[in-house]
Coordinates of C-alpha atoms and ligand atoms in Angstrom, one line a residue:
M1 CA 0.0 0.0 0.0
D2 CA 1.4 3.4 -1.0
R3 CA 2.0 5.8 1.9
T4 CA 1.6 9.5 1.4
A5 CA 2.9 12.1 3.8
L6 CA 2.1 15.8 3.9
Y7 CA 4.7 18.5 4.9
A8 CA 2.8 21.7 5.3
G9 CA 4.0 25.2 6.0
S10 CA 3.9 28.8 4.8
F11 CA 7.4 28.5 3.3
D12 CA 7.9 32.3 3.1
P13 CA 10.4 31.4 1.9
L14 CA 11.5 27.7 1.8
T15 CA 14.8 27.3 3.7
L16 CA 17.4 24.5 3.4
G17 CA 16.0 23.3 6.8
H18 CA 12.7 22.7 5.2
L19 CA 14.3 21.1 2.1
D20 CA 16.3 18.7 4.4
I21 CA 13.0 17.6 6.0
I22 CA 11.4 17.1 2.6
E23 CA 14.3 15.0 1.3
R24 CA 14.3 12.8 4.4
A25 CA 10.5 12.4 4.3
A26 CA 10.7 11.5 0.6
A27 CA 13.1 8.7 1.6
L28 CA 10.5 7.3 4.1
Y29 CA 7.2 7.7 2.2
D30 CA 6.1 6.7 -1.3
T31 CA 4.9 10.2 -1.9
V32 CA 5.4 13.5 -0.1
V33 CA 3.0 16.4 -0.8
V34 CA 4.4 19.8 0.2
G35 CA 1.3 21.8 1.1
V36 CA 1.9 25.5 0.9
V37 CA -0.6 27.4 3.2
A38 CA -2.5 30.0 1.1
N39 CA -3.5 32.1 4.1
P40 CA -0.8 32.0 6.7
G41 CA -1.7 33.7 10.0
K42 CA 1.3 36.0 9.4
S43 CA 1.5 38.4 6.4
S44 CA 3.8 37.0 3.8
L45 CA 6.6 38.5 1.8
F46 CA 6.1 36.2 -1.2
S47 CA 2.7 35.6 -2.8
L48 CA 1.2 32.1 -2.8
D49 CA 2.2 31.6 -6.5
E50 CA 5.8 32.7 -5.7
R51 CA 6.0 30.4 -2.7
V52 CA 4.6 27.4 -4.7
A53 CA 7.0 28.1 -7.6
M54 CA 10.1 28.3 -5.4
V55 CA 9.2 25.0 -3.6
C56 CA 8.6 23.3 -7.0
K57 CA 11.9 24.5 -8.3
A58 CA 13.8 23.4 -5.1
C59 CA 12.1 20.0 -5.2
E60 CA 12.4 19.3 -8.9
G61 CA 15.1 16.7 -8.4
I62 CA 13.1 14.6 -5.9
A63 CA 10.9 12.3 -8.0
N64 CA 8.2 11.5 -5.3
V65 CA 7.5 15.0 -4.2
R66 CA 4.5 17.0 -5.3
V67 CA 3.7 20.6 -4.4
E68 CA 0.1 21.8 -3.7
S69 CA -1.5 24.7 -1.9
F70 CA -4.3 24.8 0.5
E71 CA -6.4 27.2 2.6
G72 CA -8.4 26.8 5.7
L73 CA -7.9 24.2 8.4
L74 CA -4.9 21.9 8.1
A75 CA -7.0 19.0 9.4
D76 CA -9.7 19.4 6.7
Y77 CA -7.0 19.3 4.0
V78 CA -5.4 16.2 5.6
N79 CA -8.8 14.4 5.9
K80 CA -10.0 15.3 2.5
N81 CA -6.8 14.0 0.9
K82 CA -6.4 11.0 3.2
F83 CA -2.8 11.6 4.0
D84 CA -1.2 8.9 6.1
A85 CA 1.1 11.2 7.9
V86 CA 1.8 14.8 8.6
V87 CA 5.5 15.4 8.9
R88 CA 6.8 18.2 11.1
G89 CA 10.4 19.3 11.6
L90 CA 11.6 19.7 15.1
R91 CA 14.5 22.2 15.5
S92 CA 14.8 22.6 19.2
C93 CA 13.1 22.0 22.6
A94 CA 11.4 25.4 22.0
D95 CA 9.6 23.9 19.0
F96 CA 8.6 20.8 20.9
E97 CA 6.0 22.4 23.3
Y98 CA 4.2 24.1 20.5
E99 CA 4.4 21.1 18.2
M100 CA 3.1 18.7 20.9
D101 CA 0.1 20.9 21.5
M102 CA -0.6 21.1 17.8
A103 CA -0.2 17.3 17.4
H104 CA -2.6 16.7 20.3
I105 CA -5.2 19.1 18.9
N106 CA -4.8 17.7 15.4
A107 CA -5.1 14.1 16.7
T108 CA -8.6 15.0 17.7
L109 CA -9.3 16.4 14.2
Y110 CA -7.6 13.9 11.9
D111 CA -9.6 11.0 10.7
S112 CA -6.6 8.7 10.6
A113 CA -3.4 10.6 9.9
E114 CA -0.5 10.5 12.3
T115 CA 1.8 13.4 13.1
V116 CA 5.4 12.3 12.5
F117 CA 8.4 14.4 13.8
L118 CA 11.8 14.5 12.1
M119 CA 14.7 16.2 13.9
T120 CA 16.2 19.0 11.8
K121 CA 19.9 18.7 11.0
P122 CA 21.8 20.3 13.9
E123 CA 23.6 22.7 11.6
L124 CA 20.2 24.1 10.4
S125 CA 18.5 24.1 13.7
F126 CA 18.6 27.9 14.1
V127 CA 17.3 28.6 10.6
S128 CA 13.8 30.1 10.2
S129 CA 12.1 31.9 7.4
S130 CA 11.8 35.1 9.5
M131 CA 15.5 35.0 10.4
V132 CA 16.5 34.6 6.7
K133 CA 14.2 37.5 5.7
E134 CA 15.6 39.8 8.4
V135 CA 19.2 39.0 7.5
A136 CA 18.5 39.5 3.8
S137 CA 16.6 42.7 4.3
L138 CA 19.6 44.2 6.1
G139 CA 22.0 43.1 3.4
G140 CA 23.6 40.1 5.3
K141 CA 24.8 36.9 3.7
I142 CA 22.2 34.2 3.5
D143 CA 24.2 31.6 1.6
G144 CA 23.8 28.2 3.3
F145 CA 20.3 29.0 4.5
V146 CA 18.3 29.0 1.2
T147 CA 18.9 27.7 -2.4
E148 CA 20.6 30.0 -4.9
D149 CA 17.3 30.7 -6.6
I150 CA 15.6 31.7 -3.4
K151 CA 18.6 33.8 -2.4
N152 CA 18.3 35.7 -5.7
Q153 CA 14.5 36.2 -5.2
L154 CA 15.1 37.6 -1.7
I155 CA 17.8 40.0 -3.1
N156 CA 15.3 41.1 -5.8
K157 CA 12.6 41.7 -3.1
Y158 CA 14.8 43.7 -0.9
G159 CA 16.6 45.5 -3.7
R160 CA 20.0 45.0 -2.1
N161 CA 23.1 43.4 -3.5
N162 CA 24.1 41.0 -0.7
Ligands
COA1 N1 13.8 24.4 9.0 C1 13.7 25.7 9.0 N2 12.7 26.4 9.5 C2 11.7 25.7 10.0 C3 11.7 24.3 10.0 C4 12.8 23.7 9.5 N3 12.9 22.4 9.5 N4 10.5 23.9 10.6 C5 9.9 25.0 10.9 N5 10.6 26.1 10.5 C6 10.2 27.5 10.7 C7 9.4 28.1 9.7 O1 10.2 28.6 8.6 C8 8.6 29.1 10.4 O2 9.5 30.2 10.5 P1 8.9 31.7 10.6 O3 8.0 31.7 11.8 O4 10.1 32.5 10.7 O5 8.1 31.9 9.3 C9 8.4 28.6 11.8 O6 9.5 27.6 11.9 C10 7.1 28.0 12.0 O7 7.0 27.0 11.1 P2 5.7 26.1 11.0 O8 5.3 25.6 12.3 O9 5.8 25.1 9.9 O10 4.6 27.2 10.7 P3 3.9 27.6 9.4 O11 3.2 28.9 9.7 O12 4.9 27.7 8.3 O13 2.8 26.5 9.0 C11 0.9 25.2 9.6 C12 2.2 25.7 10.0 C13 0.9 24.7 8.2 C14 0.5 24.0 10.5 C15 -0.1 26.2 9.9 O14 0.2 27.5 9.5 C16 -1.5 25.9 9.3 O15 -1.9 24.8 9.1 N6 -2.3 26.8 9.1 C17 -3.7 26.5 8.7 C18 -4.7 26.8 9.8 C19 -4.8 25.7 10.8 O16 -5.2 24.5 10.5 N7 -4.4 26.0 12.0 C20 -4.5 25.1 13.1 C21 -3.3 24.2 13.2 S1 -3.4 23.1 14.6

């Protein structure tokens, strides 16, 4: 039986930390769907189309990854598509408390999906989309945190030559 996992997030923008989780989930599941949230609680720098396009490009070498977008409640999207697992990356103990609460709430909402945690690579454990945006906006180097394509898109957005 084919097993499909969802990896959901706002990906504003996708970081190499996210990509590491996607690659490792793709090695564990038959198919991984990267679900880009259309209406994140936070206001986004990149439009939904831009975020989807950057995830597609970053994942083009991973055969069993598909990129979609969704809006509304995560659990509704999970149940509708009958995902077997919802993969979450854990970067630190600070992530754990929030993630545990979310996993518990979602367990009451999912028909049958399980939340599965993958530990982020230690060398990427401090990377977040906000941090990357802040450094890029102030002209700092973001090599090693995002792909070359996304680095260039950030430079274009902020109009700086970093
Ligand atoms: N590497 C790098 N950064 C990571 C990471 C990793 N492995 N894992 C998480 N992060 C970062 C993200 O970049 C993000 O950083 P930011 O706050 O600077 O943007 C932060 O950690 C939080 O990430 P995440 O928990 O994935 O939040 P999200 O907003 O991107 O998406 C959803 C989380 C998809 C669960 C949530 O937004 C959602 O589903 N919304 C729909 C409404 C809903 O159902 N809400 C109830 C959920 S119980």
